[in-house]
């Protein structure tokens, strides 16, 4: 088979890019443990409290170690339940120190919701019956809005919260 | 006289097509794909 000189160049370029892309993907998946946000960990959506992490007293931020936090949230139409503060008011702001590693775990009690901390990589779909989770390092200080980005009903636009990353 | 052998020889001898324009367009498209991929990847890593 005869190949034109230019054809050889662009074929190597194309195949080379594919190899590089697969190496990056493989590195992320096998060495860094990246996985889809919902990866088969199930929960009974009619009884999310049966899971220790989603009991009312465990919602919101929990510090597990120096610079390591877990945030548990129960989404429902049209609210993010992030637990209650000392006075019994619903928490609407999550406070995290800058540079901390946070494991976000979110479930839904009813329909499919979205969970996006706008401006960060925390962006996932929350499906009934599954625990969606993502671990990130909060690298930038500031206020970030949590929004539902899966249309979930008439009150969809009222579903939000705030993440405050302080220095 | 055209013998089958001569015909074959002529076929192999045909001139190479000019693929310069194709090459440039393929590389431009490739550069666009690579740059957009790298851009998104940098966004992902930086956030």
PDB file of C-alpha atoms in Angstrom:
ATOM      1  CA  UNK A   1       0.000   0.000   0.000  1.00  0.00           C
ATOM      2  CA  UNK A   2       1.296   3.363  -0.935  1.00  0.00           C
ATOM      3  CA  UNK A   3       0.707   6.269   1.394  1.00  0.00           C
ATOM      4  CA  UNK A   4       1.379   9.864   0.531  1.00  0.00           C
ATOM      5  CA  UNK A   5       3.986  11.543   2.742  1.00  0.00           C
ATOM      6  CA  UNK A   6       1.380  13.961   4.144  1.00  0.00           C
ATOM      7  CA  UNK A   7      -1.032  11.125   4.827  1.00  0.00           C
ATOM      8  CA  UNK A   8       1.608   9.444   6.982  1.00  0.00           C
ATOM      9  CA  UNK A   9       2.051  12.653   8.969  1.00  0.00           C
ATOM     10  CA  UNK A  10      -1.652  13.246   9.690  1.00  0.00           C
ATOM     11  CA  UNK A  11      -2.332   9.600  10.430  1.00  0.00           C
ATOM     12  CA  UNK A  12       0.488   9.520  13.002  1.00  0.00           C
ATOM     13  CA  UNK A  13      -0.809  12.803  14.431  1.00  0.00           C
ATOM     14  CA  UNK A  14      -4.341  11.387  14.763  1.00  0.00           C
ATOM     15  CA  UNK A  15      -3.297   8.042  16.215  1.00  0.00           C
ATOM     16  CA  UNK A  16      -0.804   9.810  18.509  1.00  0.00           C
ATOM     17  CA  UNK A  17      -3.545  12.100  19.869  1.00  0.00           C
ATOM     18  CA  UNK A  18      -5.764   9.099  20.497  1.00  0.00           C
ATOM     19  CA  UNK A  19      -2.979   7.356  22.441  1.00  0.00           C
ATOM     20  CA  UNK A  20      -2.278  10.487  24.510  1.00  0.00           C
ATOM     21  CA  UNK A  21      -6.004  10.901  25.240  1.00  0.00           C
ATOM     22  CA  UNK A  22      -6.378   7.273  26.341  1.00  0.00           C
ATOM     23  CA  UNK A  23      -3.274   7.534  28.550  1.00  0.00           C
ATOM     24  CA  UNK A  24      -4.687  10.611  30.300  1.00  0.00           C
ATOM     25  CA  UNK A  25      -8.043   8.853  30.717  1.00  0.00           C
ATOM     26  CA  UNK A  26      -6.399   5.683  32.021  1.00  0.00           C
ATOM     27  CA  UNK A  27      -4.208   7.634  34.442  1.00  0.00           C
ATOM     28  CA  UNK A  28      -7.279   9.406  35.828  1.00  0.00           C
ATOM     29  CA  UNK A  29      -9.303   6.223  36.123  1.00  0.00           C
ATOM     30  CA  UNK A  30      -6.733   3.705  37.400  1.00  0.00           C
ATOM     31  CA  UNK A  31      -4.199   5.800  39.303  1.00  0.00           C
ATOM     32  CA  UNK A  32      -6.314   8.661  40.554  1.00  0.00           C
ATOM     33  CA  UNK A  33      -9.531   6.751  41.090  1.00  0.00           C
ATOM     34  CA  UNK A  34     -11.737   9.088  39.049  1.00  0.00           C
ATOM     35  CA  UNK A  35     -15.161   7.606  38.454  1.00  0.00           C
ATOM     36  CA  UNK A  36     -18.639   8.740  37.448  1.00  0.00           C
ATOM     37  CA  UNK A  37     -20.295  10.634  40.310  1.00  0.00           C
ATOM     38  CA  UNK A  38     -22.981   8.017  40.636  1.00  0.00           C
ATOM     39  CA  UNK A  39     -21.264   4.681  40.353  1.00  0.00           C
ATOM     40  CA  UNK A  40     -23.642   2.029  41.533  1.00  0.00           C
ATOM     41  CA  UNK A  41     -23.775   2.741  45.268  1.00  0.00           C
ATOM     42  CA  UNK A  42     -27.454   2.343  46.067  1.00  0.00           C
ATOM     43  CA  UNK A  43     -29.780   3.667  48.750  1.00  0.00           C
ATOM     44  CA  UNK A  44     -33.505   3.283  49.441  1.00  0.00           C
ATOM     45  CA  UNK A  45     -34.838   6.638  48.228  1.00  0.00           C
ATOM     46  CA  UNK A  46     -38.037   6.239  50.311  1.00  0.00           C
ATOM     47  CA  UNK A  47     -35.962   5.814  53.440  1.00  0.00           C
ATOM     48  CA  UNK A  48     -32.663   7.662  53.008  1.00  0.00           C
ATOM     49  CA  UNK A  49     -32.292   7.817  56.797  1.00  0.00           C
ATOM     50  CA  UNK A  50     -31.583   4.107  56.796  1.00  0.00           C
ATOM     51  CA  UNK A  51     -28.121   5.115  55.631  1.00  0.00           C
ATOM     52  CA  UNK A  52     -26.019   6.480  58.504  1.00  0.00           C
ATOM     53  CA  UNK A  53     -24.658   9.362  56.418  1.00  0.00           C
ATOM     54  CA  UNK A  54     -28.105  10.727  55.626  1.00  0.00           C
ATOM     55  CA  UNK A  55     -29.643  10.697  59.090  1.00  0.00           C
ATOM     56  CA  UNK A  56     -30.903  14.192  59.966  1.00  0.00           C
ATOM     57  CA  UNK A  57     -28.119  14.770  62.522  1.00  0.00           C
ATOM     58  CA  UNK A  58     -25.396  13.858  60.019  1.00  0.00           C
ATOM     59  CA  UNK A  59     -26.479  16.262  57.272  1.00  0.00           C
ATOM     60  CA  UNK A  60     -24.329  19.273  56.461  1.00  0.00           C
ATOM     61  CA  UNK A  61     -20.586  19.592  57.057  1.00  0.00           C
ATOM     62  CA  UNK A  62     -18.665  17.119  59.198  1.00  0.00           C
ATOM     63  CA  UNK A  63     -14.978  17.575  59.856  1.00  0.00           C
ATOM     64  CA  UNK A  64     -13.293  14.182  59.706  1.00  0.00           C
ATOM     65  CA  UNK A  65      -9.636  15.167  59.835  1.00  0.00           C
ATOM     66  CA  UNK A  66      -7.351  18.170  59.422  1.00  0.00           C
ATOM     67  CA  UNK A  67      -8.442  19.685  56.141  1.00  0.00           C
ATOM     68  CA  UNK A  68     -10.790  16.795  55.414  1.00  0.00           C
ATOM     69  CA  UNK A  69     -14.525  17.296  55.397  1.00  0.00           C
ATOM     70  CA  UNK A  70     -17.622  15.381  54.418  1.00  0.00           C
ATOM     71  CA  UNK A  71     -20.760  17.172  53.297  1.00  0.00           C
ATOM     72  CA  UNK A  72     -23.997  15.147  53.265  1.00  0.00           C
ATOM     73  CA  UNK A  73     -27.044  16.604  51.585  1.00  0.00           C
ATOM     74  CA  UNK A  74     -30.544  15.278  50.898  1.00  0.00           C
ATOM     75  CA  UNK A  75     -32.143  16.857  47.860  1.00  0.00           C
ATOM     76  CA  UNK A  76     -35.885  16.920  47.389  1.00  0.00           C
ATOM     77  CA  UNK A  77     -38.312  19.033  45.409  1.00  0.00           C
ATOM     78  CA  UNK A  78     -37.420  21.885  45.919  1.00  0.00           C
ATOM     79  CA  UNK A  79     -34.828  22.024  48.635  1.00  0.00           C
ATOM     80  CA  UNK A  80     -31.362  20.925  49.672  1.00  0.00           C
ATOM     81  CA  UNK A  81     -31.496  19.627  53.215  1.00  0.00           C
ATOM     82  CA  UNK A  82     -28.135  20.496  54.767  1.00  0.00           C
ATOM     83  CA  UNK A  83     -29.168  19.876  58.352  1.00  0.00           C
ATOM     84  CA  UNK A  84     -30.042  22.341  61.102  1.00  0.00           C
ATOM     85  CA  UNK A  85     -27.921  24.808  63.071  1.00  0.00           C
ATOM     86  CA  UNK A  86     -27.905  25.104  66.895  1.00  0.00           C
ATOM     87  CA  UNK A  87     -31.030  27.259  66.845  1.00  0.00           C
ATOM     88  CA  UNK A  88     -32.901  24.739  64.764  1.00  0.00           C
ATOM     89  CA  UNK A  89     -32.891  26.782  61.557  1.00  0.00           C
ATOM     90  CA  UNK A  90     -32.222  25.077  58.251  1.00  0.00           C
ATOM     91  CA  UNK A  91     -28.602  25.458  57.148  1.00  0.00           C
ATOM     92  CA  UNK A  92     -28.288  27.187  53.775  1.00  0.00           C
ATOM     93  CA  UNK A  93     -24.553  27.963  53.792  1.00  0.00           C
ATOM     94  CA  UNK A  94     -21.751  25.433  53.955  1.00  0.00           C
ATOM     95  CA  UNK A  95     -18.475  26.866  55.282  1.00  0.00           C
ATOM     96  CA  UNK A  96     -15.221  25.207  54.255  1.00  0.00           C
ATOM     97  CA  UNK A  97     -11.635  26.462  54.762  1.00  0.00           C
ATOM     98  CA  UNK A  98      -9.632  27.072  51.613  1.00  0.00           C
ATOM     99  CA  UNK A  99      -7.509  24.126  50.485  1.00  0.00           C
ATOM    100  CA  UNK A 100      -9.609  21.531  52.310  1.00  0.00           C
ATOM    101  CA  UNK A 101     -10.554  18.249  50.687  1.00  0.00           C
ATOM    102  CA  UNK A 102     -14.290  17.761  50.669  1.00  0.00           C
ATOM    103  CA  UNK A 103     -16.262  14.613  49.950  1.00  0.00           C
ATOM    104  CA  UNK A 104     -19.711  15.641  48.723  1.00  0.00           C
ATOM    105  CA  UNK A 105     -22.405  13.007  49.112  1.00  0.00           C
ATOM    106  CA  UNK A 106     -25.857  13.803  47.826  1.00  0.00           C
ATOM    107  CA  UNK A 107     -29.045  11.744  47.533  1.00  0.00           C
ATOM    108  CA  UNK A 108     -32.573  12.528  46.414  1.00  0.00           C
ATOM    109  CA  UNK A 109     -35.855  11.509  48.012  1.00  0.00           C
ATOM    110  CA  UNK A 110     -37.995  12.015  44.920  1.00  0.00           C
ATOM    111  CA  UNK A 111     -37.044  12.920  41.361  1.00  0.00           C
ATOM    112  CA  UNK A 112     -33.754  13.464  39.561  1.00  0.00           C
ATOM    113  CA  UNK A 113     -31.992  16.608  40.762  1.00  0.00           C
ATOM    114  CA  UNK A 114     -28.728  18.285  39.873  1.00  0.00           C
ATOM    115  CA  UNK A 115     -26.028  19.375  42.273  1.00  0.00           C
ATOM    116  CA  UNK A 116     -23.636  21.973  40.961  1.00  0.00           C
ATOM    117  CA  UNK A 117     -21.361  24.181  43.025  1.00  0.00           C
ATOM    118  CA  UNK A 118     -21.064  26.808  40.305  1.00  0.00           C
ATOM    119  CA  UNK A 119     -17.472  27.675  39.438  1.00  0.00           C
ATOM    120  CA  UNK A 120     -16.005  24.417  40.755  1.00  0.00           C
ATOM    121  CA  UNK A 121     -15.798  20.860  39.455  1.00  0.00           C
ATOM    122  CA  UNK A 122     -18.562  19.735  41.805  1.00  0.00           C
ATOM    123  CA  UNK A 123     -21.275  19.030  39.272  1.00  0.00           C
ATOM    124  CA  UNK A 124     -23.363  15.914  39.360  1.00  0.00           C
ATOM    125  CA  UNK A 125     -26.718  14.377  38.721  1.00  0.00           C
ATOM    126  CA  UNK A 126     -28.567  13.041  41.755  1.00  0.00           C
ATOM    127  CA  UNK A 127     -30.747  10.082  40.853  1.00  0.00           C
ATOM    128  CA  UNK A 128     -33.293   8.362  43.077  1.00  0.00           C
ATOM    129  CA  UNK A 129     -31.858   5.153  44.498  1.00  0.00           C
ATOM    130  CA  UNK A 130     -28.198   6.126  44.139  1.00  0.00           C
ATOM    131  CA  UNK A 131     -25.650   8.004  46.215  1.00  0.00           C
ATOM    132  CA  UNK A 132     -23.822  10.578  44.118  1.00  0.00           C
ATOM    133  CA  UNK A 133     -20.423  11.510  45.419  1.00  0.00           C
ATOM    134  CA  UNK A 134     -17.412  13.509  44.352  1.00  0.00           C
ATOM    135  CA  UNK A 135     -14.252  14.477  46.197  1.00  0.00           C
ATOM    136  CA  UNK A 136     -12.656  17.821  45.487  1.00  0.00           C
ATOM    137  CA  UNK A 137     -10.125  20.191  46.909  1.00  0.00           C
ATOM    138  CA  UNK A 138     -11.567  23.653  47.416  1.00  0.00           C
ATOM    139  CA  UNK A 139      -8.713  25.592  45.846  1.00  0.00           C
ATOM    140  CA  UNK A 140     -10.284  29.022  45.600  1.00  0.00           C
ATOM    141  CA  UNK A 141     -11.713  31.179  48.340  1.00  0.00           C
ATOM    142  CA  UNK A 142     -15.029  32.892  47.802  1.00  0.00           C
ATOM    143  CA  UNK A 143     -18.746  32.335  47.716  1.00  0.00           C
ATOM    144  CA  UNK A 144     -20.108  29.704  45.390  1.00  0.00           C
ATOM    145  CA  UNK A 145     -23.751  29.080  44.678  1.00  0.00           C
ATOM    146  CA  UNK A 146     -25.140  25.570  44.748  1.00  0.00           C
ATOM    147  CA  UNK A 147     -27.710  25.159  42.006  1.00  0.00           C
ATOM    148  CA  UNK A 148     -29.944  22.397  40.783  1.00  0.00           C
ATOM    149  CA  UNK A 149     -29.172  21.992  37.107  1.00  0.00           C
ATOM    150  CA  UNK A 150     -31.610  19.198  36.275  1.00  0.00           C
ATOM    151  CA  UNK A 151     -35.109  20.497  35.750  1.00  0.00           C
ATOM    152  CA  UNK A 152     -37.060  18.962  38.644  1.00  0.00           C
ATOM    153  CA  UNK A 153     -40.409  20.757  38.614  1.00  0.00           C
ATOM    154  CA  UNK A 154     -42.074  24.148  39.070  1.00  0.00           C
ATOM    155  CA  UNK A 155     -39.861  25.150  42.005  1.00  0.00           C
ATOM    156  CA  UNK A 156     -36.622  24.135  40.302  1.00  0.00           C
ATOM    157  CA  UNK A 157     -35.248  27.689  40.284  1.00  0.00           C
ATOM    158  CA  UNK A 158     -35.779  28.028  44.049  1.00  0.00           C
ATOM    159  CA  UNK A 159     -33.446  25.150  44.791  1.00  0.00           C
ATOM    160  CA  UNK A 160     -30.125  26.611  45.804  1.00  0.00           C
ATOM    161  CA  UNK A 161     -27.623  27.018  48.595  1.00  0.00           C
ATOM    162  CA  UNK A 162     -24.245  28.608  49.212  1.00  0.00           C
ATOM    163  CA  UNK A 163     -20.736  27.334  49.785  1.00  0.00           C
ATOM    164  CA  UNK A 164     -18.398  29.763  51.492  1.00  0.00           C
ATOM    165  CA  UNK A 165     -14.719  28.956  51.135  1.00  0.00           C
ATOM    166  CA  UNK A 166     -12.814  31.087  53.628  1.00  0.00           C
ATOM    167  CA  UNK A 167      -9.070  31.817  53.867  1.00  0.00           C
TER     168      UNK A 167
ATOM    169  CA  UNK B   1       2.049  -1.498 -28.619  1.00  0.00           C
ATOM    170  CA  UNK B   2       0.544  -1.585 -25.127  1.00  0.00           C
ATOM    171  CA  UNK B   3       1.410  -4.795 -23.405  1.00  0.00           C
ATOM    172  CA  UNK B   4      -0.201  -5.671 -20.052  1.00  0.00           C
ATOM    173  CA  UNK B   5       3.192  -5.236 -18.432  1.00  0.00           C
ATOM    174  CA  UNK B   6       3.587  -1.757 -19.797  1.00  0.00           C
ATOM    175  CA  UNK B   7       0.110  -0.824 -18.585  1.00  0.00           C
ATOM    176  CA  UNK B   8       0.978  -1.932 -15.057  1.00  0.00           C
ATOM    177  CA  UNK B   9       4.157   0.078 -15.131  1.00  0.00           C
ATOM    178  CA  UNK B  10       2.253   3.177 -16.211  1.00  0.00           C
ATOM    179  CA  UNK B  11      -0.228   2.778 -13.378  1.00  0.00           C
ATOM    180  CA  UNK B  12       2.543   2.749 -10.813  1.00  0.00           C
ATOM    181  CA  UNK B  13       4.213   5.708 -12.390  1.00  0.00           C
ATOM    182  CA  UNK B  14       1.263   8.109 -12.080  1.00  0.00           C
ATOM    183  CA  UNK B  15       2.068  11.402 -10.419  1.00  0.00           C
ATOM    184  CA  UNK B  16       1.479  11.946  -6.731  1.00  0.00           C
ATOM    185  CA  UNK B  17      -1.583  14.111  -6.130  1.00  0.00           C
ATOM    186  CA  UNK B  18      -0.958  17.502  -4.605  1.00  0.00           C
ATOM    187  CA  UNK B  19      -2.253  17.203  -1.033  1.00  0.00           C
ATOM    188  CA  UNK B  20      -0.826  20.407   0.368  1.00  0.00           C
ATOM    189  CA  UNK B  21      -4.224  22.058   0.862  1.00  0.00           C
ATOM    190  CA  UNK B  22      -5.670  18.906   2.404  1.00  0.00           C
ATOM    191  CA  UNK B  23      -2.688  18.661   4.726  1.00  0.00           C
ATOM    192  CA  UNK B  24      -3.072  22.241   5.911  1.00  0.00           C
ATOM    193  CA  UNK B  25      -6.830  21.815   6.513  1.00  0.00           C
ATOM    194  CA  UNK B  26      -6.362  18.529   8.369  1.00  0.00           C
ATOM    195  CA  UNK B  27      -3.702  20.089  10.592  1.00  0.00           C
ATOM    196  CA  UNK B  28      -5.828  23.173  11.265  1.00  0.00           C
ATOM    197  CA  UNK B  29      -8.735  20.960  12.322  1.00  0.00           C
ATOM    198  CA  UNK B  30      -6.347  18.860  14.445  1.00  0.00           C
ATOM    199  CA  UNK B  31      -4.924  21.972  16.103  1.00  0.00           C
ATOM    200  CA  UNK B  32      -8.452  23.219  16.854  1.00  0.00           C
ATOM    201  CA  UNK B  33      -9.406  19.891  18.463  1.00  0.00           C
ATOM    202  CA  UNK B  34      -6.210  19.667  20.517  1.00  0.00           C
ATOM    203  CA  UNK B  35      -6.424  23.290  21.678  1.00  0.00           C
ATOM    204  CA  UNK B  36     -10.066  23.025  22.753  1.00  0.00           C
ATOM    205  CA  UNK B  37      -9.372  19.745  24.566  1.00  0.00           C
ATOM    206  CA  UNK B  38      -6.328  21.204  26.348  1.00  0.00           C
ATOM    207  CA  UNK B  39      -8.358  24.322  27.234  1.00  0.00           C
ATOM    208  CA  UNK B  40     -11.133  22.315  28.858  1.00  0.00           C
ATOM    209  CA  UNK B  41      -8.595  20.083  30.617  1.00  0.00           C
ATOM    210  CA  UNK B  42      -6.769  23.101  32.077  1.00  0.00           C
ATOM    211  CA  UNK B  43     -10.127  24.473  33.313  1.00  0.00           C
ATOM    212  CA  UNK B  44     -10.892  21.123  34.943  1.00  0.00           C
ATOM    213  CA  UNK B  45      -7.492  20.837  36.634  1.00  0.00           C
ATOM    214  CA  UNK B  46      -7.435  24.480  37.761  1.00  0.00           C
ATOM    215  CA  UNK B  47     -10.834  24.592  39.437  1.00  0.00           C
TER     216      UNK B  47
END
